[in-house]
Amino acid sequence: MGDFNATVSKRMSKKECNTIGEYGIGTRNEAGERLVEFCLENNLFVANTMFQNHRRRLYTWTHPDCSRHQIDYILAQNRWRSSIMGVRTLPGAD
């Protein structure tokens, strides 16, 4: 667990197909690159990028300028992929 302030976005290469899904938001930043590499090296996947949800169920932080970002993630080992049925965020949760 960590507070990476990362933006992983959505899958950007075939190498990431078991790590990052199609439903991330934002533009990947340097911290996001490090998080993706960490996941690849440790056989993890970013669960909240794997499931299609309404955009309001994807963002995890709102900037004071009202822009919304997905910077918090649920990481799980790939062996649990078939056990996870969905991931979403809830407004106002801390």
mmCIF file of C-alpha atoms in Angstrom:
data_model
loop_
_atom_site.group_PDB
_atom_site.id
_atom_site.type_symbol
_atom_site.label_atom_id
_atom_site.label_comp_id
_atom_site.label_asym_id
_atom_site.label_seq_id
_atom_site.Cartn_x
_atom_site.Cartn_y
_atom_site.Cartn_z
ATOM 1 C CA MET A 1 0.000 0.000 0.000
ATOM 2 C CA GLY A 2 1.258 3.474 -0.719
ATOM 3 C CA ASP A 3 0.290 7.012 -1.509
ATOM 4 C CA PHE A 4 1.853 7.317 -4.945
ATOM 5 C CA ASN A 5 -0.110 10.281 -6.334
ATOM 6 C CA ALA A 6 0.138 8.347 -9.561
ATOM 7 C CA THR A 7 -1.955 8.529 -12.689
ATOM 8 C CA VAL A 8 -1.711 5.260 -14.614
ATOM 9 C CA SER A 9 -4.320 6.131 -17.269
ATOM 10 C CA LYS A 10 -5.379 3.158 -19.377
ATOM 11 C CA ARG A 11 -3.330 0.408 -20.967
ATOM 12 C CA MET A 12 -0.659 1.857 -23.244
ATOM 13 C CA SER A 13 1.079 -1.273 -24.548
ATOM 14 C CA LYS A 14 0.511 -4.969 -25.053
ATOM 15 C CA LYS A 15 3.016 -5.651 -22.256
ATOM 16 C CA GLU A 16 0.555 -4.054 -19.811
ATOM 17 C CA CYS A 17 -2.499 -6.118 -20.801
ATOM 18 C CA ASN A 18 -2.501 -8.128 -17.542
ATOM 19 C CA THR A 19 -1.658 -5.091 -15.401
ATOM 20 C CA ILE A 20 -3.674 -2.069 -16.582
ATOM 21 C CA GLY A 21 -7.199 -2.146 -17.978
ATOM 22 C CA GLU A 22 -9.052 0.014 -20.485
ATOM 23 C CA TYR A 23 -10.889 2.151 -17.933
ATOM 24 C CA GLY A 24 -8.274 4.338 -16.282
ATOM 25 C CA ILE A 25 -8.649 8.102 -16.591
ATOM 26 C CA GLY A 26 -6.155 10.927 -16.985
ATOM 27 C CA THR A 27 -2.712 11.078 -18.548
ATOM 28 C CA ARG A 28 -0.013 8.824 -17.148
ATOM 29 C CA ASN A 29 2.601 10.673 -15.119
ATOM 30 C CA GLU A 30 6.073 9.684 -13.887
ATOM 31 C CA ALA A 31 4.668 8.257 -10.654
ATOM 32 C CA GLY A 32 2.207 6.280 -12.787
ATOM 33 C CA GLU A 33 5.082 4.831 -14.812
ATOM 34 C CA ARG A 34 6.774 3.721 -11.589
ATOM 35 C CA LEU A 35 3.546 2.172 -10.293
ATOM 36 C CA VAL A 36 3.003 0.259 -13.548
ATOM 37 C CA GLU A 37 6.596 -1.034 -13.433
ATOM 38 C CA PHE A 38 6.088 -2.073 -9.793
ATOM 39 C CA CYS A 39 2.950 -3.985 -10.787
ATOM 40 C CA LEU A 40 4.670 -5.677 -13.725
ATOM 41 C CA GLU A 41 7.613 -6.756 -11.560
ATOM 42 C CA ASN A 42 5.377 -8.080 -8.772
ATOM 43 C CA ASN A 43 2.634 -9.796 -10.797
ATOM 44 C CA LEU A 44 -0.032 -7.284 -9.714
ATOM 45 C CA PHE A 45 -2.869 -5.627 -11.592
ATOM 46 C CA VAL A 46 -4.647 -2.306 -11.063
ATOM 47 C CA ALA A 47 -8.180 -3.490 -10.350
ATOM 48 C CA ASN A 48 -9.975 -0.157 -10.715
ATOM 49 C CA THR A 49 -8.828 0.157 -14.343
ATOM 50 C CA MET A 50 -10.352 -3.208 -15.301
ATOM 51 C CA PHE A 51 -14.052 -2.459 -14.909
ATOM 52 C CA GLN A 52 -16.265 -0.081 -16.858
ATOM 53 C CA ASN A 53 -18.017 2.367 -14.531
ATOM 54 C CA HIS A 54 -19.562 5.796 -14.834
ATOM 55 C CA ARG A 55 -16.816 8.429 -14.717
ATOM 56 C CA ARG A 56 -17.968 9.582 -11.251
ATOM 57 C CA ARG A 57 -17.126 6.084 -9.989
ATOM 58 C CA LEU A 58 -13.563 6.315 -11.335
ATOM 59 C CA TYR A 59 -12.082 9.547 -10.016
ATOM 60 C CA THR A 60 -10.647 9.532 -6.504
ATOM 61 C CA TRP A 61 -9.580 13.152 -5.976
ATOM 62 C CA THR A 62 -10.975 16.547 -6.944
ATOM 63 C CA HIS A 63 -8.527 19.427 -7.381
ATOM 64 C CA PRO A 64 -9.524 22.849 -5.981
ATOM 65 C CA ASP A 65 -10.038 23.957 -9.619
ATOM 66 C CA CYS A 66 -12.751 21.230 -9.817
ATOM 67 C CA SER A 67 -10.787 18.955 -12.181
ATOM 68 C CA ARG A 68 -11.123 15.296 -11.235
ATOM 69 C CA HIS A 69 -8.370 12.715 -11.116
ATOM 70 C CA GLN A 70 -7.877 9.013 -10.520
ATOM 71 C CA ILE A 71 -4.854 8.816 -8.201
ATOM 72 C CA ASP A 72 -5.781 6.030 -5.773
ATOM 73 C CA TYR A 73 -5.768 2.410 -6.864
ATOM 74 C CA ILE A 74 -6.600 -1.077 -5.711
ATOM 75 C CA LEU A 75 -3.724 -3.434 -6.535
ATOM 76 C CA ALA A 76 -4.189 -7.186 -6.396
ATOM 77 C CA GLN A 77 -2.198 -10.244 -7.341
ATOM 78 C CA ASN A 78 -3.048 -11.606 -10.770
ATOM 79 C CA ARG A 79 -4.111 -14.930 -9.245
ATOM 80 C CA TRP A 80 -7.145 -13.138 -7.716
ATOM 81 C CA ARG A 81 -8.270 -11.541 -11.001
ATOM 82 C CA SER A 82 -11.210 -13.920 -11.531
ATOM 83 C CA SER A 83 -12.412 -13.373 -7.939
ATOM 84 C CA ILE A 84 -12.806 -9.600 -8.229
ATOM 85 C CA MET A 85 -16.233 -8.768 -9.627
ATOM 86 C CA GLY A 86 -15.970 -4.971 -9.744
ATOM 87 C CA VAL A 87 -14.296 -1.907 -8.280
ATOM 88 C CA ARG A 88 -15.699 1.596 -7.908
ATOM 89 C CA THR A 89 -15.164 4.660 -5.765
ATOM 90 C CA LEU A 90 -17.792 6.318 -3.633
ATOM 91 C CA PRO A 91 -18.055 10.125 -3.411
ATOM 92 C CA GLY A 92 -17.052 11.509 -0.056
ATOM 93 C CA ALA A 93 -15.170 8.410 1.077
ATOM 94 C CA ASP A 94 -11.873 9.073 2.850
#
